[in-house]
XYZ file of C-alpha atoms in Angstrom:
745
model
C 118.455 78.174 178.770
C 119.183 81.721 179.694
C 120.971 82.218 176.418
C 118.044 80.793 174.539
C 115.663 83.097 176.260
C 117.928 86.016 175.534
C 118.117 85.225 171.818
C 114.397 84.754 171.492
C 113.755 88.020 173.226
C 116.200 89.800 170.924
C 114.600 88.325 167.786
C 111.141 89.235 168.940
C 112.379 92.751 169.501
C 113.661 93.047 165.944
C 110.521 91.707 164.230
C 108.466 94.862 164.641
C 111.342 96.850 163.167
C 111.553 94.522 160.128
C 107.801 94.596 159.598
C 107.892 98.353 159.774
C 110.701 98.480 157.197
C 108.744 96.189 154.896
C 105.639 98.313 155.185
C 107.552 101.548 154.629
C 110.505 100.797 152.304
C 112.929 103.541 151.534
C 112.280 105.487 148.312
C 115.746 104.601 146.989
C 115.141 100.877 147.435
C 111.736 101.136 145.771
C 113.224 102.975 142.807
C 115.993 100.388 142.402
C 113.454 97.580 142.429
C 111.240 99.373 139.895
C 114.190 100.011 137.561
C 115.264 96.379 137.849
C 111.796 95.081 137.019
C 111.368 97.582 134.190
C 114.711 96.636 132.660
C 113.895 92.939 132.844
C 110.467 93.496 131.296
C 111.849 95.623 128.463
C 114.487 93.017 127.625
C 111.859 90.292 127.704
C 109.485 92.202 125.421
C 112.331 93.132 123.056
C 113.299 89.471 122.697
C 109.642 88.562 122.156
C 109.256 91.238 119.507
C 112.426 90.047 117.785
C 111.015 86.501 117.663
C 107.705 87.802 116.382
C 109.397 89.775 113.600
C 111.660 87.038 112.318
C 108.741 84.609 112.462
C 106.804 87.007 110.276
C 109.747 87.380 107.883
C 110.021 83.601 107.531
C 106.341 83.218 106.712
C 106.387 86.060 104.199
C 109.613 84.997 102.489
C 108.398 81.436 102.021
C 105.050 82.733 100.715
C 106.742 84.889 98.090
C 109.083 82.041 97.144
C 105.966 79.950 96.534
C 104.613 82.615 94.181
C 107.868 82.471 92.237
C 107.488 78.687 92.042
C 103.998 79.214 90.653
C 105.383 81.359 87.840
C 107.763 78.532 86.981
C 104.907 76.045 87.083
C 102.784 78.157 84.757
C 105.724 78.130 82.364
C 105.821 74.347 82.634
C 102.100 74.105 81.876
C 102.623 76.090 78.709
C 105.543 73.854 77.821
C 103.291 70.811 78.309
C 100.702 72.388 76.031
C 103.279 72.434 73.260
C 104.624 68.937 73.900
C 102.034 66.814 75.707
C 99.642 64.717 73.644
C 96.738 63.217 75.616
C 97.472 59.526 75.798
C 93.885 58.380 76.040
C 92.824 60.151 72.848
C 89.858 61.769 74.546
C 90.504 65.255 73.280
C 91.913 68.335 75.059
C 93.173 67.755 78.553
C 92.478 69.988 81.540
C 95.719 71.931 81.065
C 94.690 73.083 77.609
C 91.214 73.891 78.899
C 92.721 76.027 81.646
C 95.498 77.769 79.731
C 94.042 78.002 76.231
C 90.366 77.385 76.860
C 87.970 76.603 74.071
C 84.517 77.894 74.880
C 82.223 75.004 75.675
C 79.082 75.395 73.524
C 77.112 73.939 76.422
C 78.055 76.916 78.594
C 76.942 79.343 75.909
C 73.367 78.230 76.225
C 71.389 80.703 78.254
C 69.661 77.970 80.243
C 72.452 75.403 80.367
C 71.965 74.927 84.086
C 68.354 73.801 83.517
C 69.708 70.552 82.116
C 71.137 69.626 85.535
C 68.493 67.938 87.697
C 68.258 68.717 91.407
C 67.233 65.594 93.359
C 64.463 65.781 95.899
C 66.917 64.592 98.542
C 68.894 67.834 98.193
C 68.365 69.780 101.419
C 70.378 72.901 100.612
C 69.139 76.298 99.451
C 67.181 76.485 96.216
C 67.764 79.706 94.304
C 65.635 81.518 91.764
C 66.442 84.740 89.971
C 66.295 87.614 90.485
C 67.574 86.945 93.977
C 65.821 88.171 97.091
C 66.944 88.732 100.672
C 65.449 85.375 101.620
C 67.762 83.669 99.106
C 70.923 85.276 100.482
C 69.799 84.519 104.031
C 69.284 80.896 103.023
C 72.796 80.816 101.551
C 74.260 82.246 104.759
C 72.470 79.702 106.899
C 73.421 76.793 104.633
C 77.112 77.701 104.582
C 77.168 78.137 108.363
C 75.780 74.597 108.613
C 78.508 73.235 106.289
C 76.071 72.566 103.421
C 77.199 72.635 99.782
C 75.276 74.577 97.148
C 74.077 72.352 94.306
C 76.018 72.561 91.039
C 72.936 73.768 89.157
C 72.605 76.842 91.376
C 76.362 77.473 91.282
C 76.292 77.593 87.491
C 73.167 79.722 87.452
C 74.620 82.147 89.991
C 77.847 82.407 87.992
C 75.946 82.917 84.753
C 73.872 85.754 86.247
C 76.992 87.323 87.749
C 78.745 87.153 84.392
C 75.857 88.980 82.699
C 75.948 91.725 85.325
C 79.733 92.170 85.280
C 79.746 92.574 81.502
C 77.810 95.789 81.975
C 80.235 97.258 84.522
C 83.137 99.583 83.696
C 86.768 98.765 84.424
C 86.891 101.378 87.190
C 83.849 101.731 89.444
C 82.965 105.256 90.565
C 81.303 105.481 94.011
C 79.992 108.403 96.014
C 79.401 108.793 99.733
C 76.412 110.981 98.884
C 74.382 107.830 98.258
C 75.959 105.681 100.959
C 76.841 107.503 104.160
C 79.673 105.067 104.818
C 81.517 102.620 102.589
C 83.300 99.612 104.076
C 86.481 98.394 102.369
C 87.686 94.846 103.011
C 90.963 93.264 101.945
C 92.026 89.706 101.159
C 89.762 86.935 102.484
C 91.442 83.900 100.875
C 88.637 81.453 101.439
C 88.157 82.293 105.140
C 84.416 82.051 105.525
C 84.617 82.705 109.268
C 86.262 86.067 108.645
C 83.575 87.071 106.147
C 80.801 86.049 108.528
C 82.454 87.966 111.366
C 82.675 91.104 109.203
C 78.987 90.814 108.373
C 78.171 90.259 112.058
C 80.173 93.272 113.265
C 79.453 95.653 110.409
C 76.107 94.460 109.069
C 75.020 92.541 105.991
C 75.294 94.296 102.620
C 72.274 96.491 102.028
C 71.281 99.870 100.661
C 72.523 101.394 103.925
C 75.699 99.290 104.231
C 77.864 99.516 101.126
C 80.937 97.319 100.660
C 84.025 97.149 98.472
C 85.869 93.808 98.625
C 89.342 94.340 97.253
C 90.193 91.016 95.615
C 91.712 87.670 96.604
C 88.461 86.056 97.681
C 89.705 82.539 96.897
C 92.683 80.184 97.376
C 94.526 79.032 100.513
C 91.398 78.736 102.655
C 89.053 75.739 102.586
C 85.832 77.691 101.970
C 86.657 79.644 98.843
C 83.571 78.437 96.980
C 81.295 79.531 99.818
C 83.010 82.919 100.161
C 82.808 83.770 96.478
C 79.226 82.486 96.147
C 78.108 84.754 98.982
C 79.901 87.759 97.496
C 78.434 87.166 94.034
C 74.954 86.686 95.496
C 75.116 90.047 97.281
C 76.458 91.707 94.123
C 73.362 90.465 92.286
C 71.081 91.534 95.124
C 72.614 95.015 95.631
C 74.589 95.867 92.467
C 74.823 99.557 93.459
C 76.020 98.892 96.999
C 78.188 95.761 96.761
C 81.371 95.986 94.697
C 84.226 93.591 93.972
C 87.707 94.357 92.664
C 89.830 91.709 91.005
C 92.862 90.382 92.892
C 95.888 88.480 91.676
C 94.301 85.223 92.926
C 91.231 85.715 90.747
C 93.342 83.911 88.200
C 92.814 80.325 87.046
C 96.545 79.586 86.914
C 97.096 80.800 90.486
C 94.099 78.691 91.504
C 95.898 75.555 90.347
C 98.552 75.925 93.020
C 96.749 77.537 95.912
C 93.739 75.292 96.204
C 90.667 76.781 94.540
C 90.773 74.482 91.510
C 91.207 71.458 93.732
C 88.374 72.610 96.007
C 85.961 73.026 93.093
C 86.840 69.659 91.584
C 86.462 67.994 94.985
C 83.067 69.527 95.749
C 81.671 69.240 92.224
C 83.170 66.127 90.649
C 80.618 65.844 87.828
C 80.323 69.488 86.780
C 83.611 70.805 88.203
C 85.253 71.621 84.897
C 82.253 73.556 83.611
C 82.133 75.482 86.878
C 85.857 76.273 86.628
C 85.446 77.546 83.065
C 82.639 79.835 84.128
C 84.655 81.033 87.136
C 87.472 81.880 84.746
C 85.162 84.074 82.672
C 83.659 85.766 85.734
C 87.081 86.481 87.271
C 88.282 88.129 84.060
C 85.212 90.401 84.078
C 85.722 91.723 87.608
C 86.495 95.470 87.731
C 90.132 96.270 88.385
C 89.729 99.427 90.491
C 87.229 101.515 92.444
C 87.301 105.283 93.050
C 85.355 106.932 95.895
C 84.346 110.596 95.538
C 87.098 111.078 92.925
C 89.574 111.134 95.828
C 90.258 107.564 97.007
C 91.645 104.921 94.646
C 91.145 101.276 95.631
C 93.206 98.638 93.806
C 94.313 95.197 94.877
C 98.091 95.407 94.493
C 99.345 98.860 93.652
C 100.637 101.004 90.826
C 103.730 101.579 88.724
C 105.322 104.530 86.992
C 103.344 103.527 83.880
C 99.909 103.308 85.524
C 97.354 105.489 83.811
C 93.760 105.359 85.014
C 92.423 106.829 81.787
C 94.126 104.086 79.808
C 92.895 101.419 82.250
C 89.349 102.680 81.822
C 89.481 101.932 78.105
C 91.013 98.438 78.030
C 89.127 95.203 77.361
C 89.721 93.616 80.746
C 88.019 90.322 79.928
C 90.851 89.479 77.529
C 93.281 89.196 80.448
C 92.172 85.754 81.566
C 95.358 85.369 83.590
C 97.983 87.898 84.579
C 100.472 85.025 84.413
C 99.890 84.561 80.703
C 101.624 87.125 78.539
C 99.548 87.804 75.428
C 100.938 85.958 72.458
C 102.997 88.085 70.153
C 104.992 87.187 67.109
C 108.751 87.632 67.194
C 109.477 85.988 63.881
C 111.212 89.143 62.767
C 113.656 88.820 65.665
C 116.526 86.357 65.217
C 116.317 84.872 68.694
C 118.061 81.619 67.811
C 121.022 83.502 66.377
C 121.248 85.482 69.563
C 121.150 82.246 71.569
C 124.160 80.943 69.648
C 126.033 84.167 70.220
C 125.403 84.040 73.941
C 128.004 81.830 75.563
C 126.735 82.102 79.089
C 123.352 82.667 80.684
C 123.727 84.880 83.707
C 121.012 84.750 86.300
C 120.832 87.606 88.752
C 118.619 88.771 91.553
C 118.336 91.827 93.691
C 117.461 92.176 97.354
C 114.120 93.112 98.762
C 113.692 96.887 98.928
C 115.207 98.160 102.111
C 117.694 95.323 102.330
C 121.421 95.816 101.991
C 122.040 92.237 100.883
C 122.244 91.027 97.343
C 121.669 87.499 96.155
C 124.337 85.864 94.070
C 125.593 82.612 92.637
C 122.308 81.047 91.640
C 123.260 77.771 90.015
C 121.853 76.776 86.651
C 121.557 72.994 86.196
C 122.635 71.764 82.822
C 120.512 69.596 80.614
C 121.455 66.235 79.209
C 122.038 66.549 75.504
C 121.192 62.926 74.892
C 117.610 63.110 76.092
C 115.204 63.133 73.140
C 112.777 65.307 75.076
C 115.464 67.934 75.480
C 116.340 67.752 71.795
C 112.693 68.260 71.112
C 112.799 71.323 73.288
C 115.663 72.731 71.276
C 113.658 72.228 68.115
C 110.792 73.991 69.867
C 113.107 76.939 70.412
C 113.606 77.326 66.694
C 109.985 76.728 65.820
C 108.124 78.489 68.616
C 109.974 81.683 69.315
C 106.764 83.656 69.247
C 106.498 83.627 72.989
C 108.921 86.275 74.131
C 107.856 89.867 74.428
C 108.894 93.305 75.497
C 107.356 96.189 77.344
C 107.493 99.914 76.963
C 108.308 100.528 80.603
C 111.899 100.940 81.639
C 111.384 100.679 85.368
C 108.174 98.814 85.963
C 108.098 95.076 85.677
C 106.012 92.377 84.145
C 105.454 88.729 84.808
C 107.220 86.021 82.932
C 106.022 84.618 79.687
C 105.053 81.038 80.379
C 105.569 80.321 76.699
C 109.332 80.635 77.062
C 110.838 77.428 75.697
C 112.667 75.244 78.144
C 115.944 75.466 76.301
C 116.010 79.214 76.798
C 115.326 78.685 80.461
C 116.890 75.440 81.670
C 116.155 76.415 85.249
C 113.655 79.259 85.498
C 115.046 82.103 87.509
C 113.284 82.922 90.721
C 112.880 86.443 89.513
C 110.875 86.226 86.304
C 109.768 89.801 86.705
C 112.306 91.683 84.657
C 112.684 95.346 83.794
C 112.451 95.856 80.097
C 115.089 98.027 78.570
C 114.092 100.632 76.074
C 116.816 99.548 73.658
C 117.013 95.796 74.153
C 114.546 92.960 74.310
C 115.050 90.687 77.314
C 113.636 87.201 76.964
C 111.655 86.309 80.111
C 113.511 84.367 82.838
C 116.877 85.530 81.496
C 118.817 88.491 82.834
C 120.764 89.141 79.651
C 120.402 87.157 76.478
C 121.079 89.595 73.707
C 120.408 93.103 72.571
C 117.452 93.091 70.219
C 115.745 96.258 69.137
C 112.122 95.654 70.111
C 109.183 96.880 68.121
C 106.710 99.048 69.946
C 104.423 96.872 72.077
C 100.956 96.281 70.691
C 97.836 97.486 72.432
C 96.897 94.166 74.010
C 100.338 93.817 75.570
C 100.194 97.298 77.099
C 96.768 96.433 78.508
C 98.093 93.202 79.988
C 101.028 94.947 81.589
C 98.923 97.654 83.205
C 96.665 94.976 84.706
C 99.706 93.077 86.027
C 100.983 96.193 87.786
C 97.583 96.856 89.358
C 97.228 93.289 90.646
C 100.788 92.430 91.729
C 102.661 95.573 92.834
C 103.783 96.474 96.376
C 104.830 99.801 97.946
C 108.385 100.402 99.125
C 109.889 103.179 101.264
C 112.569 104.058 98.694
C 111.953 106.437 95.823
C 111.380 105.185 92.306
C 109.855 102.144 90.648
C 111.658 98.833 90.335
C 110.794 95.231 89.435
C 109.176 93.278 92.249
C 111.750 90.525 91.980
C 111.254 89.203 95.494
C 107.573 88.404 94.881
C 108.038 87.598 91.222
C 105.641 89.999 89.487
C 104.563 93.609 89.326
C 106.587 96.491 90.730
C 107.847 98.056 93.893
C 106.629 101.658 93.792
C 108.019 104.427 95.976
C 106.431 107.509 97.547
C 107.335 109.642 94.526
C 105.388 107.310 92.230
C 102.425 107.518 94.589
C 102.582 111.294 94.727
C 102.806 111.555 90.947
C 99.703 109.430 90.377
C 97.710 111.265 93.053
C 98.540 114.636 91.513
C 97.905 113.402 87.978
C 94.363 112.273 88.787
C 93.447 114.641 91.616
C 93.409 111.890 94.256
C 94.400 112.024 97.898
C 94.630 108.386 99.020
C 95.349 104.872 97.710
C 93.885 101.850 99.501
C 95.332 98.484 98.521
C 95.568 94.941 99.894
C 97.776 92.076 98.623
C 100.045 91.920 101.707
C 99.306 90.357 105.072
C 99.886 92.772 107.958
C 100.143 91.754 111.598
C 97.582 94.302 112.758
C 95.404 93.924 109.667
C 96.378 97.311 108.211
C 99.397 99.553 107.685
C 100.176 103.101 106.561
C 103.045 103.981 104.244
C 104.186 106.791 101.953
C 103.354 109.421 104.532
C 99.839 108.103 105.038
C 98.959 108.326 101.348
C 98.907 104.524 100.910
C 96.979 102.167 103.204
C 97.231 98.387 103.114
C 94.152 96.529 104.384
C 94.064 92.760 104.945
C 90.947 90.971 106.178
C 92.016 87.327 106.597
C 92.981 86.820 110.235
C 95.257 83.921 111.272
C 96.598 83.930 107.722
C 99.882 82.126 108.306
C 99.065 80.379 111.557
C 96.531 80.530 114.366
C 97.166 83.833 116.136
C 99.661 85.107 113.553
C 97.734 88.263 112.581
C 94.533 90.208 112.964
C 92.103 90.993 110.198
C 90.742 94.497 109.619
C 88.412 96.551 107.462
C 88.098 100.290 106.784
C 85.044 102.532 106.939
C 85.014 105.756 104.933
C 82.430 108.474 105.495
C 81.793 111.689 103.623
C 84.832 113.308 105.225
C 86.971 110.464 103.729
C 88.827 109.916 107.005
C 89.544 106.172 107.329
C 88.440 104.396 110.501
C 89.851 100.944 111.170
C 88.128 97.977 112.786
C 90.206 94.985 113.844
C 89.180 91.452 114.727
C 90.533 87.940 115.009
C 88.623 84.748 114.418
C 89.830 82.441 117.145
C 88.650 79.419 119.025
C 91.819 78.670 120.927
C 94.213 81.626 120.950
C 92.055 83.689 123.294
C 93.171 81.440 126.121
C 96.849 81.760 125.198
C 99.236 84.390 126.494
C 101.226 86.563 124.105
C 104.302 84.428 124.735
C 102.407 81.235 123.946
C 101.027 82.693 120.714
C 104.470 83.825 119.578
C 105.952 80.449 120.477
C 103.309 78.561 118.497
C 103.729 80.726 115.386
C 107.518 80.603 115.697
C 107.486 76.812 115.832
C 105.423 76.544 112.643
C 107.627 79.048 110.830
C 110.835 77.270 111.817
C 109.420 73.929 110.679
C 108.628 75.395 107.282
C 112.118 76.909 107.076
C 113.790 73.623 108.021
C 111.823 71.908 105.264
C 113.107 74.535 102.861
C 116.671 73.753 103.938
C 116.058 70.035 103.578
C 114.738 70.419 100.033
C 117.994 72.201 99.048
C 120.278 69.862 100.970
C 122.656 68.927 98.141
C 123.046 72.537 97.034
C 123.701 73.659 100.606
C 126.172 70.855 101.250
C 128.089 71.787 98.101
C 128.284 75.380 99.307
C 129.390 74.385 102.816
C 132.087 72.072 101.490
C 133.566 74.878 99.434
C 134.329 76.627 102.726
C 135.387 73.353 104.361
C 138.132 71.862 102.150
C 139.422 69.694 105.032
C 135.986 68.117 105.626
C 135.844 69.114 109.275
C 132.075 69.470 109.170
C 132.317 73.051 110.408
C 132.292 76.527 108.888
C 132.215 79.968 110.402
C 128.896 81.585 111.248
C 129.314 84.181 108.501
C 130.151 81.495 105.917
C 127.178 79.414 107.045
C 124.845 82.409 106.690
C 126.267 83.312 103.285
C 125.728 79.799 101.908
C 122.120 79.754 103.131
C 121.302 83.114 101.614
C 123.000 82.274 98.314
C 121.117 78.986 97.956
C 117.701 79.949 99.359
C 117.595 83.698 98.679
C 115.005 84.354 101.358
C 116.592 87.534 102.771
C 116.317 86.349 106.393
C 118.384 87.201 109.510
C 120.319 83.945 109.410
C 122.646 84.785 112.312
C 119.666 85.412 114.560
C 118.028 82.187 113.417
C 121.175 80.079 113.765
C 120.381 78.719 117.289
C 117.149 77.247 115.896
C 118.739 75.730 112.791
C 122.212 74.437 113.597
C 124.569 73.633 116.493
C 127.790 75.393 117.352
C 131.057 73.499 117.781
C 133.193 74.146 120.902
C 135.340 76.583 118.904
C 132.300 78.677 117.914
C 131.988 77.418 114.328
C 128.782 75.948 112.918
C 128.320 72.190 112.504
C 126.516 72.512 109.192
C 125.321 68.897 108.980
C 123.215 69.523 112.071
C 120.830 71.550 109.879
C 119.417 68.282 108.526
C 119.564 65.981 111.550
C 115.962 66.338 112.699
C 114.365 65.598 109.324
C 113.954 62.660 107.004
C 111.833 61.573 104.046
C 108.413 60.110 104.704
C 108.608 56.570 103.280
C 112.035 56.103 101.659
C 111.985 53.908 98.547
C 115.110 51.791 98.039
C 114.997 52.386 94.277
C 115.224 56.157 94.690
C 118.643 57.732 94.865
C 119.210 60.556 97.389
C 119.515 63.144 94.613
C 116.292 62.016 92.982
C 114.534 61.962 96.344
C 115.563 65.564 96.978
C 114.350 66.584 93.522
C 111.025 64.871 94.105
C 110.612 66.573 97.447
C 111.572 70.000 96.147
C 108.959 69.839 93.395
C 106.435 67.839 95.388
C 103.747 70.542 95.224
C 104.206 71.005 91.486
C 104.018 67.269 90.887
C 100.867 66.973 92.962
C 99.204 69.662 90.850
C 100.287 68.010 87.612
C 99.169 64.555 88.705
C 95.805 65.903 89.817
C 95.355 67.424 86.381
C 96.249 64.182 84.620
C 93.926 62.199 86.901
C 90.768 63.189 85.035
C 88.455 60.719 86.755
C 89.751 61.662 90.241
C 90.451 58.019 91.057
C 93.821 58.831 92.591
C 95.504 56.716 89.898
C 97.438 57.567 86.759
C 98.936 55.200 84.248
C 102.627 54.366 84.245
C 102.919 55.768 80.732
C 101.393 59.095 81.838
C 103.777 59.175 84.776
C 106.804 58.560 82.559
C 105.747 61.138 80.000
C 105.082 63.787 82.637
C 108.368 63.221 84.428
C 110.409 63.313 81.244
C 108.874 66.633 80.268
C 109.249 67.936 83.797
C 112.922 66.989 84.008
C 113.615 68.435 80.567
C 111.891 71.704 81.390
C 113.587 72.273 84.750
C 116.944 70.889 83.743
C 116.766 68.068 86.290
C 119.424 65.513 85.421
C 117.346 62.318 85.129
C 117.847 59.737 82.435
C 115.020 57.703 80.972
C 116.136 54.500 82.673
C 115.883 56.109 86.115
C 112.376 57.363 85.376
C 111.281 53.943 84.123
C 112.748 52.229 87.182
C 110.972 54.690 89.438
C 107.649 54.154 87.657
C 107.923 50.372 87.949
C 108.971 50.519 91.593
C 105.929 52.508 92.694
C 103.445 50.346 90.807
C 103.018 48.362 93.997
C 100.296 45.963 92.813
C 101.676 45.703 89.257
C 98.391 46.674 87.603
C 99.867 49.360 85.372
C 98.584 52.266 87.507
C 100.244 54.458 90.122
C 98.591 55.637 93.309
C 100.334 58.992 93.371
C 98.920 59.905 96.794
C 101.005 57.111 98.308
C 103.869 58.022 96.028
C 103.916 61.660 97.143
C 103.658 60.578 100.772
C 107.127 59.118 100.395
C 108.471 62.554 99.531
C 107.368 64.752 102.376
C 109.528 65.872 105.268
C 109.107 64.022 108.526
C 110.243 65.907 111.614
C 111.782 63.354 113.945
C 110.860 65.300 117.061
C 107.204 65.183 115.992
C 107.416 61.419 115.656
C 108.855 61.120 119.159
C 106.085 63.279 120.579
C 103.433 61.180 118.828
C 104.970 57.948 120.103
C 105.117 59.287 123.652
C 101.527 60.511 123.369
């Protein structure tokens, strides 16, 4: 007991000393603790930033790969125009209307919209022209309440906009003397919430609040019709204070892939095609550039070493209906078929993204079956329709592919259709080197087309010079020297452009002489990026305003936002791997002759980059994509373990299933075009015909018997029609972990 008392007394004696030490720690101990916490925090933030950056790279690489796919699809549409005969005998199909439109006499009538009755039950806004503030306010209110504008008023609004745009020059000249401040907005991509937030923060367009919207109003988002209707309405209301530049998505062929065409046809089933035709005309009439105080140039994409503003001011911009459609030009004087016979091997090449030290190699070219009559027909088309290839006068700037390139010249369209044109040799689009053909000087309409392509599609790069924008698929990469040359040539001091999503909504480059502005927040995923707009006053010093439309991310921490975006990006990347499974497995097995199922990390990364060509940090991403074996090698089959097809069909071979999945988006677009009555059904004969052309064009090795078996197998009720929505559902990626979570939930 005495000992216990002694110990207790001793402990009680020490407590005041410990409390005193805690209250007054030594400076050395405090410094050590601060350094430890600081080091931990810096490592944590560095890892978070690394995850944020590779997530961004994944999103951007897959986006640009999709744009390359769209160039291939536009080539396929042109191929279908040459080979597809409407089976129902009802005249031109939607593809011909979209690619080679014939003006509908009905649309040429000045009061065509008067023939469309508006029922008394319609509760939306009713417009009359000229518009007033009350009309635009009614539109704003209706769109906020999820109402749809009646087709009659859509057509009338488009018709009035078309009349106004015809009177406008190619390059709009603005002055801050009339408007104290001018607000410049970037891509909106159908995000109505972003547009409404801009108007809320900055004010509605008026004589005191001037705006320049720099293209890409439509596609991707679900409210493209509402966004573009509001913008056109304010252009009609304030033509001197509301200005619109054309973007690369103000293009009817781009709209086929990225949603605007589908949105219009869904919202306006009866008059959708007429509305789309009028949209096509209006888009082609949009100005291509704006200049403020003769000092600030605003274009959607960028410039090239061939860009000349004086030349752009004189072109007939309405003739460029689509930047993806090279103007037709005869090459009968060029012996292309002879050159094809002399060429024993088609070599496809690519080059890395500017700033990257990697190069992409070994792109495989599938061979075509010589026995297929559709492929023989394509070869005949090569001899008969060689009037599709073209050249350009620029040696360093690029142009988009010619969708008229016959399939036999391009058995598998290269992912880099944007090719530099040599001054002494004609290069047929999609091919890196076919033959040396002395080209004639390009005609006027082709030079006009090419200048518009560069304005709409180009991107800046930190390196000097001008090179083809192969990674995106069109336009150029222009360096600081190209920027400086154009500024000096025209007495400018700043270029403002859009076209690229930026995490903070804006970005400086080229020593502050080029600014990128992007106004669609949450572009890739909720919380992925901010939107921004610029205000320019008389001093022409840009001021930036950032925002983010969000209903859920405000409650999330930075780590949670990064984790959510990272998860979506990795899912998309895994789907990309799954769609190239056979090609990847072939590459892995070349490094694994003993079939161990393992390759080194460097070999694994090289195979992925060669097959996918996404220019990603594969070693950093490896823990998210594949497992390591005990010896440190990569178990490459683990890349595909967590994925499967949606509803496997027993009649579909694995190779065919992979082909169907890889081109699932393209097939959906094609089927939607063929389905003219929007019933969700197409005939078996239409399905067969489409697939045969598709396989011939892309060099997919499918015989006629396999296509016929597939068509019969998916005619579930044997009525001669195919529900392609159910069919496509069988060829989507299912993430097994998602299924487990749903079952547990």
